[in-house]
XYZ file of C-alpha atoms in Angstrom:
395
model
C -32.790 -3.284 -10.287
C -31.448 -0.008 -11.027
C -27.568 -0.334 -10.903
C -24.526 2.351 -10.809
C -21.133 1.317 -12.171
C -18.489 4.446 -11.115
C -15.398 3.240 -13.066
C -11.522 4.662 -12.207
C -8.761 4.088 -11.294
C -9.315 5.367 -7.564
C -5.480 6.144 -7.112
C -6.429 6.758 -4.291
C -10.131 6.877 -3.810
C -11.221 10.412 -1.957
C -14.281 12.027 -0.604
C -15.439 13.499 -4.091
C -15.783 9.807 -5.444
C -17.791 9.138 -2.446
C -20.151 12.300 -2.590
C -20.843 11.216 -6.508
C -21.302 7.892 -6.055
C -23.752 8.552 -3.630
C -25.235 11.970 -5.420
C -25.690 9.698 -8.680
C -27.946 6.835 -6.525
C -29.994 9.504 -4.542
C -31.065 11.389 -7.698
C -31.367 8.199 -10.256
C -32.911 6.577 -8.033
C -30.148 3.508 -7.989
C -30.717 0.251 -5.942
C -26.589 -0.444 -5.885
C -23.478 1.646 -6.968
C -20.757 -0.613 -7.766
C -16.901 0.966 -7.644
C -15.490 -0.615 -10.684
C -11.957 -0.219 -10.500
C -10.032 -0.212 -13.062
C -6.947 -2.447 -14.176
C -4.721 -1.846 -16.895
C -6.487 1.205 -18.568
C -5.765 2.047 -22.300
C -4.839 5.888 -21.390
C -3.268 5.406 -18.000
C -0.583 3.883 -16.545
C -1.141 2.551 -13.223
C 1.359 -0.297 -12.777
C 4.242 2.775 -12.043
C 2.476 4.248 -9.283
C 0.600 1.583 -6.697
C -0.309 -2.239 -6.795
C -3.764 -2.859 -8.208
C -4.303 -4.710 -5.108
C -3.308 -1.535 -2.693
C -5.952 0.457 -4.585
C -8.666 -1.808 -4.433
C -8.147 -2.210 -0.149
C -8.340 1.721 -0.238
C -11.602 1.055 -1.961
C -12.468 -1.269 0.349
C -11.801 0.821 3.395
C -13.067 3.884 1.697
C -16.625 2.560 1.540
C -16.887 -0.417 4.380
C -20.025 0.461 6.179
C -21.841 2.707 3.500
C -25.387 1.542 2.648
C -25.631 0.811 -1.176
C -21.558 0.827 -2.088
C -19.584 -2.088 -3.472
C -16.820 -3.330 -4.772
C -16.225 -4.641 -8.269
C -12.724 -5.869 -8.991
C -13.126 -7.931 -12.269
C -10.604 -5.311 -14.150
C -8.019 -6.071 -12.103
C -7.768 -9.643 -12.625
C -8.415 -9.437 -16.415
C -5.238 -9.842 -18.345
C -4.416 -7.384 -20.833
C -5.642 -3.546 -21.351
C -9.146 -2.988 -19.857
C -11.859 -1.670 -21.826
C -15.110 -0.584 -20.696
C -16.897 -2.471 -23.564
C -15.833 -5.541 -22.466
C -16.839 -5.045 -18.658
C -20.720 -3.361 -19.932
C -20.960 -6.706 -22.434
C -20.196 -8.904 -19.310
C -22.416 -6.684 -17.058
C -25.540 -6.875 -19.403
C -25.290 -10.485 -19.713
C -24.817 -10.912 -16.119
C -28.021 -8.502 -15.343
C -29.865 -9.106 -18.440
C -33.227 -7.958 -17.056
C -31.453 -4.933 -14.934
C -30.773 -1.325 -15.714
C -26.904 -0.151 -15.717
C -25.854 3.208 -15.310
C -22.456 4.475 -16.231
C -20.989 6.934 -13.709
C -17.922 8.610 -15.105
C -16.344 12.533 -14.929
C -17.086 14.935 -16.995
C -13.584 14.977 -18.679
C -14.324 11.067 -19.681
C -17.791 12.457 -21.160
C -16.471 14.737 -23.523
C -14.113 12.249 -24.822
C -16.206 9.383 -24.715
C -16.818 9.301 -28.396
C -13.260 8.803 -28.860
C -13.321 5.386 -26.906
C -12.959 1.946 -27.986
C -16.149 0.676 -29.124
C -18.060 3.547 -27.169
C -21.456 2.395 -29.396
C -21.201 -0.992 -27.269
C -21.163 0.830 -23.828
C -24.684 2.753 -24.406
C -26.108 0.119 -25.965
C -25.932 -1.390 -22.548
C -26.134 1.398 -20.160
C -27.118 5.159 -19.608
C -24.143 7.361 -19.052
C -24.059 9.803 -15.986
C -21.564 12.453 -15.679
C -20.300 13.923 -12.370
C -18.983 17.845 -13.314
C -15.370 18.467 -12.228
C -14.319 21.838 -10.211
C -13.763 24.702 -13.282
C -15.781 22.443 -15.965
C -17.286 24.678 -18.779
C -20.676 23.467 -18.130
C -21.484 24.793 -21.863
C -19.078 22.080 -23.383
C -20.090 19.599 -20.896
C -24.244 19.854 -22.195
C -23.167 20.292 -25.728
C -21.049 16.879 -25.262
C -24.320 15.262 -24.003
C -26.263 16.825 -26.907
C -23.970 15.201 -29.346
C -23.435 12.032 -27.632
C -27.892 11.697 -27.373
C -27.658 12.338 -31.355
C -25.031 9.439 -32.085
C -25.433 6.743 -29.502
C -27.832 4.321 -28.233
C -29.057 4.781 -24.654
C -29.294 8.228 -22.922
C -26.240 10.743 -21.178
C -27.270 12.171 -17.937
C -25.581 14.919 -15.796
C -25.299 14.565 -12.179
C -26.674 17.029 -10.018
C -23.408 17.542 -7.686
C -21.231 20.802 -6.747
C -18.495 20.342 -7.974
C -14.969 21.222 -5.715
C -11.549 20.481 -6.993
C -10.245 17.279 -5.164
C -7.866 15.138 -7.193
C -6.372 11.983 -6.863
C -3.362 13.876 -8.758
C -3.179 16.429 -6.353
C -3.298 14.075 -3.712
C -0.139 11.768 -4.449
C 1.940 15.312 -5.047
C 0.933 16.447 -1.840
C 0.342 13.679 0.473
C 3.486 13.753 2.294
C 3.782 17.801 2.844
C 0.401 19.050 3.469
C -1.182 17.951 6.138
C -4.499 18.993 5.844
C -4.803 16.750 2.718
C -5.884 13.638 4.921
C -9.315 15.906 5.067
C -9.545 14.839 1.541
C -10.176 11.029 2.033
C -11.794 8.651 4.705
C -9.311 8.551 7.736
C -9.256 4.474 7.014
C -7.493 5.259 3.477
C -5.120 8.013 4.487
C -3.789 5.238 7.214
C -3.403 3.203 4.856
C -1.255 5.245 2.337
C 1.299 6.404 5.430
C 1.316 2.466 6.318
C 1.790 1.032 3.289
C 4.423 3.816 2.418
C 2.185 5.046 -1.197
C 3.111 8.145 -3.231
C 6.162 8.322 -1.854
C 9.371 10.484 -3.246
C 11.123 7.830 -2.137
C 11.038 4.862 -4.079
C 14.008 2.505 -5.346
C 14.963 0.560 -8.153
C 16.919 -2.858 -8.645
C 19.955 -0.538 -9.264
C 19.938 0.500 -6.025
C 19.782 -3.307 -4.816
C 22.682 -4.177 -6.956
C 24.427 -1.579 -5.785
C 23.763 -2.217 -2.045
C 24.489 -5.612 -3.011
C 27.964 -4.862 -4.112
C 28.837 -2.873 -0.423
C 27.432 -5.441 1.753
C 29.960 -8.087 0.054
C 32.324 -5.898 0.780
C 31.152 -5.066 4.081
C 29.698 -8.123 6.035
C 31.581 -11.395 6.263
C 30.643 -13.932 4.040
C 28.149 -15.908 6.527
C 26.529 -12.696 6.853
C 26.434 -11.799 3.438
C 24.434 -15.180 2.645
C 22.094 -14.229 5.607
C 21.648 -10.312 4.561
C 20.933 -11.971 0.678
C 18.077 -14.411 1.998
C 16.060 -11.448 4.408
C 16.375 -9.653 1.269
C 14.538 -11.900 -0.540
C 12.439 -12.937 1.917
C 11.515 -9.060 2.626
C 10.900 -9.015 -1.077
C 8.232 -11.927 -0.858
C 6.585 -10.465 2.394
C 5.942 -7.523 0.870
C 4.020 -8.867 -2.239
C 2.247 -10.469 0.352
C 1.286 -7.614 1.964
C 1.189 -5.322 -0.657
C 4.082 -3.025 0.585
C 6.348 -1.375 -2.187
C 8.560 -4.627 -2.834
C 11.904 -3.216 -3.507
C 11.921 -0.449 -0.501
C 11.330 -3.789 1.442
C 14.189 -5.315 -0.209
C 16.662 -2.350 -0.003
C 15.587 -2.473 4.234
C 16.637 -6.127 3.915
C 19.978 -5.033 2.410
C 20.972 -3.191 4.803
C 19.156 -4.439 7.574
C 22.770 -5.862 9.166
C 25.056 -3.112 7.578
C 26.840 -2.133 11.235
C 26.892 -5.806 11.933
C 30.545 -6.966 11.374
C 32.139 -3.592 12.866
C 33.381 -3.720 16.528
C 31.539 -2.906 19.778
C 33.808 0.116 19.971
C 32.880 1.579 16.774
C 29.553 1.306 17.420
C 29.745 2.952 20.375
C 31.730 5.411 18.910
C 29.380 6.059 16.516
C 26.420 6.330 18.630
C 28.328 8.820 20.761
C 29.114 11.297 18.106
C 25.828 11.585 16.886
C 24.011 11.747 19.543
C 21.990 8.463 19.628
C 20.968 7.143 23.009
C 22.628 4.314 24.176
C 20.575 2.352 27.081
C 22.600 0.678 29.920
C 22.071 -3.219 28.655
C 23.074 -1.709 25.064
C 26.614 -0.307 26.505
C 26.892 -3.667 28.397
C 25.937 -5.499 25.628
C 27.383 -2.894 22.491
C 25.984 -5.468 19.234
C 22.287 -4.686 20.552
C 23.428 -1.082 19.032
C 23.804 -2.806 15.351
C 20.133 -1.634 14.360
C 20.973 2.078 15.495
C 23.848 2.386 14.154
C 23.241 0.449 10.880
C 19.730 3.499 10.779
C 22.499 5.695 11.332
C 24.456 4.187 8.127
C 21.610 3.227 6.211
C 20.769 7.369 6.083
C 24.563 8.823 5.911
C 26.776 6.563 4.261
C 24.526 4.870 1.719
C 22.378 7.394 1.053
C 18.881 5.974 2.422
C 16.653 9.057 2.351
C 13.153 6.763 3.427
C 12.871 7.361 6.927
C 10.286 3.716 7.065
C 13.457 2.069 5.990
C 15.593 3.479 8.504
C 13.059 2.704 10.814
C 12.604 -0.914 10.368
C 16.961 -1.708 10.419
C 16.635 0.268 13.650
C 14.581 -1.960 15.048
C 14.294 -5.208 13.206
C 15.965 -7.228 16.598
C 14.079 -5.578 19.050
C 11.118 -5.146 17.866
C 8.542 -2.095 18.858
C 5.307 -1.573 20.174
C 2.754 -0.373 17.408
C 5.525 -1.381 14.598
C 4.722 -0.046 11.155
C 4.222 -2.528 8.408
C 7.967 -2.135 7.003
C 9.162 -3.044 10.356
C 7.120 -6.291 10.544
C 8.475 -7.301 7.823
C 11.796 -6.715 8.204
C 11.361 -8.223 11.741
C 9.847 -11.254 10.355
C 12.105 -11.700 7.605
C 15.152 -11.358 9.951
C 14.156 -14.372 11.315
C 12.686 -16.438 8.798
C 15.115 -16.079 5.849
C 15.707 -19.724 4.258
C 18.972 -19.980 5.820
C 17.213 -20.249 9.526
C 17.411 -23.285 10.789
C 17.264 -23.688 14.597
C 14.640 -21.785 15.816
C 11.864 -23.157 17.375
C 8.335 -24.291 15.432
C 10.224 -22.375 12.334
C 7.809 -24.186 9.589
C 5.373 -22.666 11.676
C 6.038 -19.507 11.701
C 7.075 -19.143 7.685
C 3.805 -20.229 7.243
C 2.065 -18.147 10.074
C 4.287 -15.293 7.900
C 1.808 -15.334 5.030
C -1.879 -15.388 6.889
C -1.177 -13.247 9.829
C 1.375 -10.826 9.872
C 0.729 -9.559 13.746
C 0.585 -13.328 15.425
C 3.657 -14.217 13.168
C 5.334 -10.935 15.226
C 4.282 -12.406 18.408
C 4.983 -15.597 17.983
C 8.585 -15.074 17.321
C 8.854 -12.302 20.065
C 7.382 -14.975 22.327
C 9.862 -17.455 21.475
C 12.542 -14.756 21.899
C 11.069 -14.177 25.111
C 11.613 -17.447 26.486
C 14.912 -17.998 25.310
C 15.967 -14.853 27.203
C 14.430 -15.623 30.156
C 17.075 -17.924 30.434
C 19.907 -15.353 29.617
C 18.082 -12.763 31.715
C 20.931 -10.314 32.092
C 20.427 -10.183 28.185
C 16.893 -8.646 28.038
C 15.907 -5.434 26.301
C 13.411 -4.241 27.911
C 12.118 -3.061 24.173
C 11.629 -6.752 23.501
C 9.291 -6.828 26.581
C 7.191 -4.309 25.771
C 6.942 -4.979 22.479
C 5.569 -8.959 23.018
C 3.814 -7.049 26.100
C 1.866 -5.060 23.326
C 1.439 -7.708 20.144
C 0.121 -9.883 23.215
C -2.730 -7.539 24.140
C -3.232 -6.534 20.694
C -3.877 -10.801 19.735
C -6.330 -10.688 22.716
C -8.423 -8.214 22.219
């Protein structure tokens, strides 16, 4: 077989990587391209910006469905920097009888004599380089010149137009230019905007010790404990999930924030700033603690994430279509380790971990029936949202 290896980062993954993935197997000929993604390079720093495990699902989505594209994730698991010489030795004793290819940009071409152990690398494989929008296609053959004169196996350049898409460009600009989900499979731009990546708004421990020390002061002591374990718990759901951990623990801070102020207040403060107020919320004035605590989350501690606001405002309730923040905030409202009389509750923790959507449903369904016996109680936002995770499970 004639295989492709296309190794980066993919942070995120975008249509160019597609185009020379598939470019590189129609003109060499190649029988597989394999998206090797990279872990813990020596030059880059990935662990600041995503999870390894968010950029191999945009991978994943990226080319689901495309004839001749895979997945190879053996970088992310390996412990330590990642170096290409250690993947090609591995590769060419795996397909001892096969021939690799190398697919790389051009700006990893011209510096590929600078690598670890580049001598290693084209013993095993040939080397094709994709050109990059602007290249100086002078340096770029002179590079392969030299590189033919001082390595083993042979340096290749891709016959592909070149335009100037970047992953770079992508995380600046993802959340104020629209038309940049034109530069990526739909499938991958939904999942940056649900999984809240590249955001300006990220947080820090600090900011969780510092929420910490206003909820003590805010939220009686019973509450405190609870607010402490949906933290935590928000925390763990989020690993699971692979949702920026400490946004989901900041939500789960501050998820209860308007919770020990009176029905008055709340009122008051829905009234002043113009937040709707339905008629079982003004009978029934602590349904307004997710609004208003929204409300707080943004003004008073200085919450600029509107995903965060989002999920407090909602994480009783529930929603129709919730984002993946709100699910977990949801879920972790009612799982935290100090739960203890709910129904099936061992259940559902578990149910937490392996299916995010039934977990929803199967706490809005035991919600459900216990206000079926409090009817007056019932938000009708409750019913449409187990209305909606119900047809959602059945189809």
């Amino acid at each position: 077989m004639r295989i492709g290896i296309y190794g980066g980062t993919f942070n995120p993954i975008h249509n160019t990587h597609i185009e020379i993935a598939q470019a590189a197997k129609r003109q060499f000929d190649l029988d597989i391209v394999y998206f090797l993604i990279s872990g813990t390079p020596p030059h880059k720093d990935t662990s600041e910006t995503v999870a390894d495990l968010c950029r191999y699902d945009m991978v994943r989505l990226a080319i689901e469905g495309i004839d001749g594209l895979e997945l190879d994730d053996r970088e992310i698991y390996r412990a330590g920097k990642s170096y290409s010489y250690i993947t090609f030795t591995e590769l060419h004793q795996e397909h001892p009888d096969d021939e690799l290819f190398f697919i790389m940009g051009s700006d990893s071409l011209i510096n590929f004599k600078n690598w670890v152990k580049p001598e290693i690398i084209s013993q095993y494989c040939n080397v094709l380089a994709a050109p990059r929008a602007g290249d100086d296609m002078d340096k770029i053959e002179q590079s392969i010149h030299e590189c033919k004169n001082i390595f083993d196996g042979d340096f290749f350049l891709i016959d592909y137009i070149a335009n100037d898409i970047a992953s770079s460009s992508i995380r600046n600009k993802i959340r104020i230019n629209p038309d940049i989900k034109n530069q990526m499979p739909e499938a991958v731009f939904n999942y940056i905007i649900e999984h809240n990546l590249y955001t300006q708004d990220s947080y820090t421990m600090e900011d969780v010790m510092r929420l910490d020390d206003e909820m003590k002061k805010e939220l009686k002591v019973s509450r405190y404990v609870h607010t402490i374990g949906v933290a935590q718990t928000a925390y763990s759901l989020a690993i699971r999930w692979n949702y920026p951990a400490i946004n989901a623990m900041v939500a789960g801070m501050l998820h209860d924030c308007a919770k020990c102020i009176s029905d008055e207040k709340r009122i008051s403060v829905c009234e002043k700033n113009n937040i709707p107020i339905t008629d079982i919320e003004y009978k029934y004035p602590h349904l307004l603690h997710g609004k208003v605590g929204a409300y707080y989350a943004k003004e008073k501690y200085d919450i600029k994430d509107n995903q965060i606001a989002h999920a407090i405002e909602v994480h009783t309730t529930g929603c129709p279509n919730m984002s993946l923040l709100d699910k977990i905030i949801f879920v972790a409202d009612y799982i935290e380790p100090g739960r203890d009389k709910q129904p099936r509750l061992d259940i559902i923790r578990s149910v937490a971990y392996s299916d995010l959507d039934l977990c929803v449903y199967m706490i809005l369904e035991d919600s459900v029936n216990y206000l079926n016996s409090n009817p007056d109680m019932v938000d009708p936002t409750t019913i449409d949202t187990f209305n909606y995770y119900r047809k959602l499970l059945n189809k």
